[in-house]
Coordinates of C-alpha atoms in Angstrom, one line a residue:
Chain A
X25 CA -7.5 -6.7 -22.5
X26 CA -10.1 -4.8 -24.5
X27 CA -11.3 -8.7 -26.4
X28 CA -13.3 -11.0 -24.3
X29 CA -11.2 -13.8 -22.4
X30 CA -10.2 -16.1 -24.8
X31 CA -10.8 -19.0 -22.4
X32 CA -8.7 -20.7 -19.8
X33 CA -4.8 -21.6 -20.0
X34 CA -3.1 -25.0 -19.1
X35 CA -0.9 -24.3 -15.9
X36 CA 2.1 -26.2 -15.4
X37 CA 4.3 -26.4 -12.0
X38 CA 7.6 -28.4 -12.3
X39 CA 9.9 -29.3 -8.9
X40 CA 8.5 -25.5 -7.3
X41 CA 10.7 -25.6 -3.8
X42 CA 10.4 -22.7 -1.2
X43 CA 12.3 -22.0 1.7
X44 CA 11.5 -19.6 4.5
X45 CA 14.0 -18.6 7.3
X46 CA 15.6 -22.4 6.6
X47 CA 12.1 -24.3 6.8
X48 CA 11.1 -26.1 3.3
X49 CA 7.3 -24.8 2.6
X50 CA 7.1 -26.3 -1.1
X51 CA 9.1 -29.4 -1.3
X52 CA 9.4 -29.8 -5.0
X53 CA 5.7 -29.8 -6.6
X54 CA 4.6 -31.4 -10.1
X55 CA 1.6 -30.9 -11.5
X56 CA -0.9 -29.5 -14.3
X57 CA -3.9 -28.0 -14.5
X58 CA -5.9 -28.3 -17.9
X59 CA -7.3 -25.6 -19.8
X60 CA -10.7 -24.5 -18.4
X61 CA -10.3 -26.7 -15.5
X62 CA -11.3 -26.2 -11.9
X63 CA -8.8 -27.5 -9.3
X64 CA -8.8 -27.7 -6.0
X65 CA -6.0 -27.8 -3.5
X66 CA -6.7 -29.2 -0.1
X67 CA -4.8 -29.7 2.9
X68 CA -4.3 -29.0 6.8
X69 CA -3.4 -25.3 7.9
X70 CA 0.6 -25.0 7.1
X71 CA 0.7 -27.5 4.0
X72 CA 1.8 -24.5 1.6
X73 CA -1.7 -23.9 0.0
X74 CA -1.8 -20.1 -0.1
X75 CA 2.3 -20.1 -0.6
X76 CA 1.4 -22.2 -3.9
X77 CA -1.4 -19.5 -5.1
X78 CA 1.0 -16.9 -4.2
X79 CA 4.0 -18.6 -6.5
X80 CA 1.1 -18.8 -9.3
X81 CA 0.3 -15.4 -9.4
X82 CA 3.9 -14.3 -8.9
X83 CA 3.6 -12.7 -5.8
X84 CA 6.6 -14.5 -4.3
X85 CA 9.1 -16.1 -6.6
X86 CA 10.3 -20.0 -5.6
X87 CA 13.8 -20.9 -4.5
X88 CA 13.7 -23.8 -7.3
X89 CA 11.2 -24.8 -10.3
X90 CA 9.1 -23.6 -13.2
X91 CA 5.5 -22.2 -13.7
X92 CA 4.3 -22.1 -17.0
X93 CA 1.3 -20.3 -17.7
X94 CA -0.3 -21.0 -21.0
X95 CA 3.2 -22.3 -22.0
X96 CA 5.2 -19.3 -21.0
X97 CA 6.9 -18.9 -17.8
X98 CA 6.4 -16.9 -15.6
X99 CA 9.4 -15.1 -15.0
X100 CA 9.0 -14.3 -18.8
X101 CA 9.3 -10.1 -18.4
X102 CA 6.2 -9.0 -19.9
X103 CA 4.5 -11.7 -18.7
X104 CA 1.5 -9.8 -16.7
X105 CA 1.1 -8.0 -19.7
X106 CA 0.4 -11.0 -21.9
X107 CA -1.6 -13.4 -19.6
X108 CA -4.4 -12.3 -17.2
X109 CA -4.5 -13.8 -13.9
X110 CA -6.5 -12.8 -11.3
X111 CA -6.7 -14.0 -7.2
X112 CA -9.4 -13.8 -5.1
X113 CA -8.0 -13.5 -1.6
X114 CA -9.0 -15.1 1.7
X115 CA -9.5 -11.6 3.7
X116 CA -11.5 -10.1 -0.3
X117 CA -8.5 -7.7 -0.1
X118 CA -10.6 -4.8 -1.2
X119 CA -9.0 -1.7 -0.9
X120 CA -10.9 -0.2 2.3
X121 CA -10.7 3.7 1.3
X122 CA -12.4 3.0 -2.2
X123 CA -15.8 2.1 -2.9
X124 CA -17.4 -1.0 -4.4
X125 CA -18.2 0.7 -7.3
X126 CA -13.9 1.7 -7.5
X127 CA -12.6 -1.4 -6.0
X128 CA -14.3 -3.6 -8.8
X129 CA -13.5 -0.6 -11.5
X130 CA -9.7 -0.1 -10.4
X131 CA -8.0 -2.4 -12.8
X132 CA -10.0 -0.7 -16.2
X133 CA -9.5 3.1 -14.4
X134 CA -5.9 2.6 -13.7
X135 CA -5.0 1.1 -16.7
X136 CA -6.8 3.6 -18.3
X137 CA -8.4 0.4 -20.4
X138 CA -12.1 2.3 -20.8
X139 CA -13.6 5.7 -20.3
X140 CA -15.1 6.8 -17.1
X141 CA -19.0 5.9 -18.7
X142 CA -17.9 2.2 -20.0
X143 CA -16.1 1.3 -16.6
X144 CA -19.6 2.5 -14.7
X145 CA -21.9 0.5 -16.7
X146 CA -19.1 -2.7 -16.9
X147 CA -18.7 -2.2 -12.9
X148 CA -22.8 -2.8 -13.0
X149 CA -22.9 -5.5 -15.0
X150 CA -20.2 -8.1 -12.8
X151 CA -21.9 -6.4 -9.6
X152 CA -25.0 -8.0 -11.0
X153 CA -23.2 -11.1 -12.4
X154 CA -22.7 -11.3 -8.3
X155 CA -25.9 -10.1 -7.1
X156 CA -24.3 -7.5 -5.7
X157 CA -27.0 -4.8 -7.8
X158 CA -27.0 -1.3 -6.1
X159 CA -24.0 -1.7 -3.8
X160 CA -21.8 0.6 -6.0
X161 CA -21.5 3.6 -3.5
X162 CA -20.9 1.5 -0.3
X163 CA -17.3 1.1 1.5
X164 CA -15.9 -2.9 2.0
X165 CA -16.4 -1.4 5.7
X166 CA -19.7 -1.4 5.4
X167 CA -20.2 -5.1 3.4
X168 CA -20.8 -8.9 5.3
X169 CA -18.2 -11.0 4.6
X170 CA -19.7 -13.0 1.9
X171 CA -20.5 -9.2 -0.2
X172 CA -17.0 -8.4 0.3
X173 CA -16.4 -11.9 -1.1
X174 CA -18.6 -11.5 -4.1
X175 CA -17.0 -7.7 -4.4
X176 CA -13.8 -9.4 -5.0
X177 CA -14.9 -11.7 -7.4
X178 CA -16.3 -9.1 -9.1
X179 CA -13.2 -7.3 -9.4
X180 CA -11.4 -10.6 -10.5
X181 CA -14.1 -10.9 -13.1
X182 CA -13.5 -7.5 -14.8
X183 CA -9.8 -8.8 -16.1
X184 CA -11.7 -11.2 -17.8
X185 CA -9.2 -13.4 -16.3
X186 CA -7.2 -16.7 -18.1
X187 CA -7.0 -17.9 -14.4
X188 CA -8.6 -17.3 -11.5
X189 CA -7.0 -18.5 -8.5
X190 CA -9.1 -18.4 -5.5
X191 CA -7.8 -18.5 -2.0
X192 CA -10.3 -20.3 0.9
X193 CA -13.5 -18.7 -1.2
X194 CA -15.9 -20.4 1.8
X195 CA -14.2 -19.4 4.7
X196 CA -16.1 -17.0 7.1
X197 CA -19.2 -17.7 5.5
X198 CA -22.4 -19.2 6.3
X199 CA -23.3 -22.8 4.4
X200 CA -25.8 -21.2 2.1
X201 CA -23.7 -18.1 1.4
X202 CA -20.7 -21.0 0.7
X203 CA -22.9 -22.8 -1.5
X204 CA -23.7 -19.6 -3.5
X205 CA -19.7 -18.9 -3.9
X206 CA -19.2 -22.6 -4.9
X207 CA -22.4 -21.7 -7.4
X208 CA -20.2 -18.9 -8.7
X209 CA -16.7 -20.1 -9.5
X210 CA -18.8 -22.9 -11.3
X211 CA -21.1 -20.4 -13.4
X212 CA -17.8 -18.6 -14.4
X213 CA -15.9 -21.6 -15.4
X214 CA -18.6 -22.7 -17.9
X215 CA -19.6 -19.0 -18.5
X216 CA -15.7 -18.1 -19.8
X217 CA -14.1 -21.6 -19.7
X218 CA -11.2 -19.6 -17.5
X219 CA -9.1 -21.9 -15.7
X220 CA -9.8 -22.3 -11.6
X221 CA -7.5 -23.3 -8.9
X222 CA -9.3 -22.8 -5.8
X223 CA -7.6 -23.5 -2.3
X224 CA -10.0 -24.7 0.1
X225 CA -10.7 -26.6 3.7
X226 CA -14.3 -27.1 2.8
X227 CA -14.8 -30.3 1.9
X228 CA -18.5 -30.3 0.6
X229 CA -17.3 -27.4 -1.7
X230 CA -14.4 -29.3 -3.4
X231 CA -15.8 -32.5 -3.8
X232 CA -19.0 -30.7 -5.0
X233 CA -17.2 -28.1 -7.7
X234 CA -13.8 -30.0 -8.2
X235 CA -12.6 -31.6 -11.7
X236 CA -9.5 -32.6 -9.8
X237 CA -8.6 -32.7 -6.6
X238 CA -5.2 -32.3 -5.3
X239 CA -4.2 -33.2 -1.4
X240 CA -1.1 -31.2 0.2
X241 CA 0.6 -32.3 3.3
X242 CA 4.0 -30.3 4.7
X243 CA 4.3 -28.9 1.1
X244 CA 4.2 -32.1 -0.8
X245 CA 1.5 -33.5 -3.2
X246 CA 0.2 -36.8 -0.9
X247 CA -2.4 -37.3 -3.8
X248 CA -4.3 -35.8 -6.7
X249 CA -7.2 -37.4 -8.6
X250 CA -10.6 -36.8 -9.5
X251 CA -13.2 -36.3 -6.3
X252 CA -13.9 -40.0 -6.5
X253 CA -10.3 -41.2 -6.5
X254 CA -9.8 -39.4 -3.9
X255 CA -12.1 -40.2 -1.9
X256 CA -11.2 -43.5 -2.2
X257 CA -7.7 -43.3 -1.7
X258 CA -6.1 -45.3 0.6
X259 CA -3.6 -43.4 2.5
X260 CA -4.2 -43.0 6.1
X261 CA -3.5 -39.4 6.3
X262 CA -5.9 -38.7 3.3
X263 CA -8.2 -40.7 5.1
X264 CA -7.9 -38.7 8.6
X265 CA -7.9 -35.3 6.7
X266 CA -11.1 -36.3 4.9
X267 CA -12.9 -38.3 7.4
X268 CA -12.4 -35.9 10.1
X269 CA -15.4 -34.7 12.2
X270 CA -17.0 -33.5 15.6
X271 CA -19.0 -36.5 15.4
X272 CA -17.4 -38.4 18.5
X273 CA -16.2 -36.4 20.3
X274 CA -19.5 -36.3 23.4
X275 CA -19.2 -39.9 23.5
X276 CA -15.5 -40.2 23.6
X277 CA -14.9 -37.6 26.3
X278 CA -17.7 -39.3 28.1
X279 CA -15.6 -42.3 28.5
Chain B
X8 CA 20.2 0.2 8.9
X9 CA 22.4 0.3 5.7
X10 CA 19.6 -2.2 4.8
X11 CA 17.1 -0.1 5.1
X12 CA 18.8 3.2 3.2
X13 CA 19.6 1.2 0.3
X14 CA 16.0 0.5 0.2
X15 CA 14.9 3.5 0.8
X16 CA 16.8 4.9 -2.3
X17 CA 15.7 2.8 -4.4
X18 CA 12.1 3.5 -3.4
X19 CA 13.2 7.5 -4.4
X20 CA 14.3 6.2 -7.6
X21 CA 11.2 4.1 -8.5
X22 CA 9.5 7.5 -7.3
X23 CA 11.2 9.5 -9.6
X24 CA 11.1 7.4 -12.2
X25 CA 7.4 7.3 -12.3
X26 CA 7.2 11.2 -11.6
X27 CA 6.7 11.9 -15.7
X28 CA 3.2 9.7 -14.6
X29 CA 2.0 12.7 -12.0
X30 CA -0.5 14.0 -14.4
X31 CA -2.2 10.8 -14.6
X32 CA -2.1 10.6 -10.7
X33 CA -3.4 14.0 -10.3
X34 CA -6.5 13.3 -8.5
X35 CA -4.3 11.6 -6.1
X36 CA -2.2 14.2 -5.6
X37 CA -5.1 16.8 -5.3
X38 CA -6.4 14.7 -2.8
X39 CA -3.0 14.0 -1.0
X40 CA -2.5 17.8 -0.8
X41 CA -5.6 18.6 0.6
X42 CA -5.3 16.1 3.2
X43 CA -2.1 17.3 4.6
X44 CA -3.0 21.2 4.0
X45 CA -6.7 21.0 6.0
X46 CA -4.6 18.8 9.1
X47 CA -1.6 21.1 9.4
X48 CA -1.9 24.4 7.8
X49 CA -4.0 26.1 11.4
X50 CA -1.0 24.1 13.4
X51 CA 1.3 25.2 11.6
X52 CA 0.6 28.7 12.0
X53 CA -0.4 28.6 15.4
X54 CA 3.0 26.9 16.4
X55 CA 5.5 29.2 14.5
X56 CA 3.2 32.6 15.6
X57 CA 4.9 30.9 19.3
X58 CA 8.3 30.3 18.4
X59 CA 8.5 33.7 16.9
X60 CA 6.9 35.6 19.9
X61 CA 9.3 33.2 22.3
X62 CA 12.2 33.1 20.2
X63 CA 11.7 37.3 20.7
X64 CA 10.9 37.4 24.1
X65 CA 14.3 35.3 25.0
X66 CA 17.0 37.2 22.6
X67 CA 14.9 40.8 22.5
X68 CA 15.6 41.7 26.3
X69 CA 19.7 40.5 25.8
X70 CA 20.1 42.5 23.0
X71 CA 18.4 45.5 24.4
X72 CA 20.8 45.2 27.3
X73 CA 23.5 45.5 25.0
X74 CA 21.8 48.1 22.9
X75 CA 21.0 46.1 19.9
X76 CA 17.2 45.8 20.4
X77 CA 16.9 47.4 16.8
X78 CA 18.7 44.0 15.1
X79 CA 15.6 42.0 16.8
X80 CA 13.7 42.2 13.2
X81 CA 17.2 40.5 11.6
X82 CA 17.1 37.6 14.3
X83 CA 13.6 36.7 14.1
X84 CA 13.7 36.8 10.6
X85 CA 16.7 35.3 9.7
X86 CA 16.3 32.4 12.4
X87 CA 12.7 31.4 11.1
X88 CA 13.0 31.6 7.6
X89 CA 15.9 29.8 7.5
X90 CA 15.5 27.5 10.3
X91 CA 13.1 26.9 12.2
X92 CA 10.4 27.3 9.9
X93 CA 11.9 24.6 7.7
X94 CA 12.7 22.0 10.6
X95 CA 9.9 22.6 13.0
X96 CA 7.4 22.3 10.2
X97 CA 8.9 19.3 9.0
X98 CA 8.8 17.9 12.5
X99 CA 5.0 18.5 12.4
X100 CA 5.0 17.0 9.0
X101 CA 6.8 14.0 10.5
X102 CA 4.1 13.7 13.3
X103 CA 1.6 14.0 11.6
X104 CA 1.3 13.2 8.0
X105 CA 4.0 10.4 7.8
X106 CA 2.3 8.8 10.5
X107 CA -0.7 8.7 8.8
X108 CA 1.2 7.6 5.7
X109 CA 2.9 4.7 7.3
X110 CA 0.1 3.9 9.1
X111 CA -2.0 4.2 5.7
X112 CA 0.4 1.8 4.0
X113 CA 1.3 -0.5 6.7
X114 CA -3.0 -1.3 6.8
X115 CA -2.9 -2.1 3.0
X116 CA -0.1 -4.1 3.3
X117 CA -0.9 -6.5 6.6
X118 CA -4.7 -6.7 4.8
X119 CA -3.0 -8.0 1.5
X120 CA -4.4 -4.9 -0.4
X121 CA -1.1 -4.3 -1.7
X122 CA -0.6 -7.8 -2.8
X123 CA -3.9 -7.2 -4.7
X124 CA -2.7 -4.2 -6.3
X125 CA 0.1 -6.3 -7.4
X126 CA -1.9 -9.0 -8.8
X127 CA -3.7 -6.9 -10.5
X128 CA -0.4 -5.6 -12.7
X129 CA -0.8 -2.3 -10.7
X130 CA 2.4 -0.7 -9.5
X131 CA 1.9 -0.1 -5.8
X132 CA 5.2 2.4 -6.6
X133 CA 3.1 4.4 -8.5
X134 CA -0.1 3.6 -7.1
X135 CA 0.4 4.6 -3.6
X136 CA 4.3 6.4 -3.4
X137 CA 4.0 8.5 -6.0
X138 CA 1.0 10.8 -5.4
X139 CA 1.9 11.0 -1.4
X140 CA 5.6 12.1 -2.0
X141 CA 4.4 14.3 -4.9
X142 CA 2.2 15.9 -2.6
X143 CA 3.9 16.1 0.6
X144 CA 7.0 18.3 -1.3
X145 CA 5.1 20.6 -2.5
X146 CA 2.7 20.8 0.5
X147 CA 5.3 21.5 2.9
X148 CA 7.4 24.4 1.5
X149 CA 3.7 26.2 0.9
X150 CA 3.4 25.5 5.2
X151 CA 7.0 26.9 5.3
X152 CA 6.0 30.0 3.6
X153 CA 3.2 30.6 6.5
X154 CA 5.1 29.1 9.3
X155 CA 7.6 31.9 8.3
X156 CA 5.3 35.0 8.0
X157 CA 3.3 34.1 11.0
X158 CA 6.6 33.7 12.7
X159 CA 8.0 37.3 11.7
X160 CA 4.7 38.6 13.3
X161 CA 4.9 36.4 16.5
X162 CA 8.4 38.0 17.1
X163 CA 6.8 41.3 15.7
X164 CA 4.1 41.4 18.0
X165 CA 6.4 40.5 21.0
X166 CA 8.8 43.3 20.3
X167 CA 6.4 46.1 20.1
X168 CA 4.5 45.2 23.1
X169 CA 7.0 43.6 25.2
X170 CA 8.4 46.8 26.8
X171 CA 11.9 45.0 27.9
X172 CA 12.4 45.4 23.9
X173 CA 10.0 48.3 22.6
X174 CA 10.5 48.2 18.8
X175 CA 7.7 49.1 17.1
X176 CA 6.3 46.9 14.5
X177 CA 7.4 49.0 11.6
X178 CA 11.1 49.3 13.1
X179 CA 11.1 45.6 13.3
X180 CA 9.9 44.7 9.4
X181 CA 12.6 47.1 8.6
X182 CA 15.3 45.4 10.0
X183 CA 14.3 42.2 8.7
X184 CA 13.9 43.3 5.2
X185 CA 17.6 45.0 5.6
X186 CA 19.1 41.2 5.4
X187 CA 16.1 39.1 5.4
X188 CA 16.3 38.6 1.5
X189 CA 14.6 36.5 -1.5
X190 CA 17.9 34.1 -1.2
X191 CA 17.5 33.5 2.6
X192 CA 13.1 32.4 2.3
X193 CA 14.9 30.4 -1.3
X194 CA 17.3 28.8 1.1
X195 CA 14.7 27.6 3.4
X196 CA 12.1 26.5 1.0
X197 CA 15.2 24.4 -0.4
X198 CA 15.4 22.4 2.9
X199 CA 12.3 22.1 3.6
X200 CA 11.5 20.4 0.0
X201 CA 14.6 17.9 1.0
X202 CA 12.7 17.2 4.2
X203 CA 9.6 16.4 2.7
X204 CA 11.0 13.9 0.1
X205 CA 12.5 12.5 3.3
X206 CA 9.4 12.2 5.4
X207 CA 7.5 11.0 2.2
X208 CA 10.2 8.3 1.0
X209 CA 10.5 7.1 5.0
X210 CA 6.8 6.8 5.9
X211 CA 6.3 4.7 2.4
X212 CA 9.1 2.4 3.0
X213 CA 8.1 1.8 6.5
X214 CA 4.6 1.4 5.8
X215 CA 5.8 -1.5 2.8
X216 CA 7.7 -2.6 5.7
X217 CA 4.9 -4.0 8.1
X218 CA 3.9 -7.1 9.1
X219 CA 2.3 -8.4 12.0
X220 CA -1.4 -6.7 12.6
X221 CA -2.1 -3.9 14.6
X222 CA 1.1 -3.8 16.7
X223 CA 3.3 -4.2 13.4
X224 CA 1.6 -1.1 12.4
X225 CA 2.0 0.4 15.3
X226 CA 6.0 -0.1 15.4
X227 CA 6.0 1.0 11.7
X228 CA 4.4 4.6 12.8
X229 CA 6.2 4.7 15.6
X230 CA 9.6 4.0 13.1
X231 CA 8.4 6.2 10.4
X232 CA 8.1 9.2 12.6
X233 CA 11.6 8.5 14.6
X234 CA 13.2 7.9 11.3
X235 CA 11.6 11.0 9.7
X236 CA 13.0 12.9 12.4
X237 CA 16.4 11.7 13.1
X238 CA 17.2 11.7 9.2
X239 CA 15.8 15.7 9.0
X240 CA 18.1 16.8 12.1
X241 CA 21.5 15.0 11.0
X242 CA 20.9 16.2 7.1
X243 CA 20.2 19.8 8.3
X244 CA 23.3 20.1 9.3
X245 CA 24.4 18.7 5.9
X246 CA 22.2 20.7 4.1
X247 CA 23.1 24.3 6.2
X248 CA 26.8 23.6 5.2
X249 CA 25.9 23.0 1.4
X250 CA 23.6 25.8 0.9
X251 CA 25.8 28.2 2.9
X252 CA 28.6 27.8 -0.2
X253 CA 25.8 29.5 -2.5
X254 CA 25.5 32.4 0.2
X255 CA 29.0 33.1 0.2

């Protein structure tokens, strides 16, 4: 951990299946994601999204399949030692009886990677990678939505992570505050080359950071591309899911 | 129910597996053990001063009938320090400081901070079980140690001024220290350490347990403390029979 990240790794998913309680929430997925490559994963609520992010980072193992992580598997049992992965959750997960300053510092204190003085001053330098400069002694309690967002990226970011995995990075924010996130997983891809997979709804946000694009629908792959193949795909449902808007609505309820 | 034992053994042996890492949870402990210490240790002391005085004022007045006021010191002593001490502390303990525990855990977990422990190769074993059941055994035989002397001078008190019973303070500590030994306060602290690592090991696993929002942590306090307490009462019994071979 103590080198600089040596980049991104490839990520490969063969036939992953998962099963809760008897319903199918991963129906066999195939795909890879290139070195150094952001990916985003789209879909309605209940397509698997978060499931898949969960599988990647090994929170939850699958019922069927392989992950391969910079060509090891997963299951491999020193894996987490070798590879650094790091997630970005929906809620920021920061741990609410720490402060910034330990939340972003946890993985270097409890590791015990850095004395006390290095942590402080590396803690300062992602807070500022951020813009998050000076928050160091406040609680999550006490942070918007979009710093608690930042504070977790800043946390990710203190791996020096291999992949990052990013679960709905925009929701609960503002447009401007989403643009700035969509800013940031961009500046750290070319900043570190790591390797993004970013689950999102927001369409703006994928078609504007995305190298690929993959579509999930009842935990199946219904298409994966680059933005402009997928937005020129012809599938209905891709078409509905993308096309989808408040638009009409006034003057169809008025007839 | 089987279910849940078997995991909650191996959550003691995970525990005590990591225990050679308490040193490097230290803070953690320190701060775990002033936690529980600054909630209970006033409770604790007011509630067994009470069950000494009451616990003389119903036995002192029967055996002074009989003409056995003078054994009141033996009773109260025995009775608390090997006892009632142990289990109504651990009740408290139970109430109080599991709940918090599960309650503590059961947040993390519903708000994915446990997950993020995880991801972040941190062992949420070590991380969060370790230091709390570190803590909570040796907090709770240092509460049983007060909860028994303030107990001795509830029943103390009682018998010297209660004047259905009228032994005198030093006539009481006398009689106690006739049987009351260094085995008998041993024997307690024993079961009151066996408690802890219950209340400790219970509250955790509940607290992993939760799911749901508020209300699922909700039902996991509400489990935690029920558990806690159930678990202490049958293996008192257990316990009393076990330790009662070493007295003999």
């Amino acid at each position: 951990m103590n080198s600089p990240a040596p980049g991104g790794v490839r990520v490969e998913v063969r036939g992953l299946r998962r099963s809760y309680e008897g319903q199918a929430v991963l129906q066999g997925l195939d795909f890879e994601v290139e070195a150094g490559e952001i990916f985003v994963v789209m879909g309605p609520s209940g397509s698997g999204k978060t499931v898949l992010l969960k599988h990647l980072i090994g929170l939850e193992r699958p019922d069927a399949g392989e992950i391969r992580i910079g060509g090891r598997s997963i299951d491999t049992p020193d894996f987490m030692e070798q590879c650094r992965l790091a997630m970005v959750f929906q809620s920021g997960a920061l741990l609410n009886s720490l402060t910034v300053a330990e939340n972003v510092g946890l993985y270097l204190t409890e590791h015990r990677l850095k004395p006390p003085g290095e942590i402080a001053e590396i803690v300062r330098g992602k807070l500022a990678q951020v813009g998050l400069e000076g928050q160091e002694n406040r609680y999550p309690a006490e942070l918007s939505g979009g710093m608690k967002k930042r504070v977790a990226i800043a946390r990710a970011l203190v791996i020096e992570p291999q992949l990052m995995l990013y679960d709905e990075p925009t929701s609960e924010l503002d447009p401007q505050m989403a643009v700035v996130i969509g800013e940031e997983i961009c500046n750290l891809n070319r900043r570190i080359g790591v390797t993004s997979i970013v689950v999102s709804h927001d369409r703006d946000m994928a078609f504007g950071i995305a190298d690929r694009i993959a579509v999930m629908h009842e935990g199946q792959i219904r298409t994966m591309g680059t933005p402009a193949e997928v937005r020129g795909c012809r599938d209905p449902l891709i078409a509905d899911f993308l096309s989808a808007s408040f638009k009409n609505i006034r003057k169809e309820s008025a007839l | 129910m089987f279910h849940s034992l078997g995991e909650m053994l191996v959550l003691f042996g995970r525990a005590l597996r990591a225990l050679p890492l308490s040193w490097r949870h230290r803070r953690k402990i320190f701060e775990q053990l002033f936690e529980i210490g600054n909630a209970s240790l006033l409770m604790a002391c007011v509630l067994s001063l009470f069950i000494g005085a009451v616990l003389a004022l119903q036995t002192g007045p029967i055996l002074a009938e009989r003409g056995l006021a003078s054994y009141i010191g033996r009773m109260v002593g025995i009775s608390m320090c090997k006892e009632l001490a142990p289990v109504m502390m651990s009740i408290l303990i139970a109430g109080r400081i599991g709940s918090a525990m599960a309650a503590e855990i059961g947040s993390m977990a519903v708000y994915q901070e446990i997950d993020a422990l995880r991801t972040m190769n941190i062992d949420p074993v070590h991380y969060l079980v370790l230091p709390r059941v570190a803590a909570i055994s040796l907090a709770l035989p240092v509460l049983v140690i007060f909860a028994i002397l303030t107990g001795w001078v509830g029943g103390a008190v009682v018998s010297s001024l209660n004047p259905d019973i009228g032994v005198s303070f030093k006539a009481f500590f006398n009689d106690l220290r006739s049987i009351v030994g260094f085995q008998e306060i041993v024997n307690g602290l024993a079961k009151s350490f066996v408690f802890a690592v219950i209340i400790g090991v219970v509250s955790c696993h509940q607290g992993f347990q939760t799911m749901g929002g508020p209300r699922g942590i909700g039902r996991s306090v509400t489990k935690a403390v029920v558990n806690s307490i159930v678990l202490i009462l049958i293996l008192d019994y257990y316990l009393t029979r076990f330790l009662m071979y070493f007295e003999s």
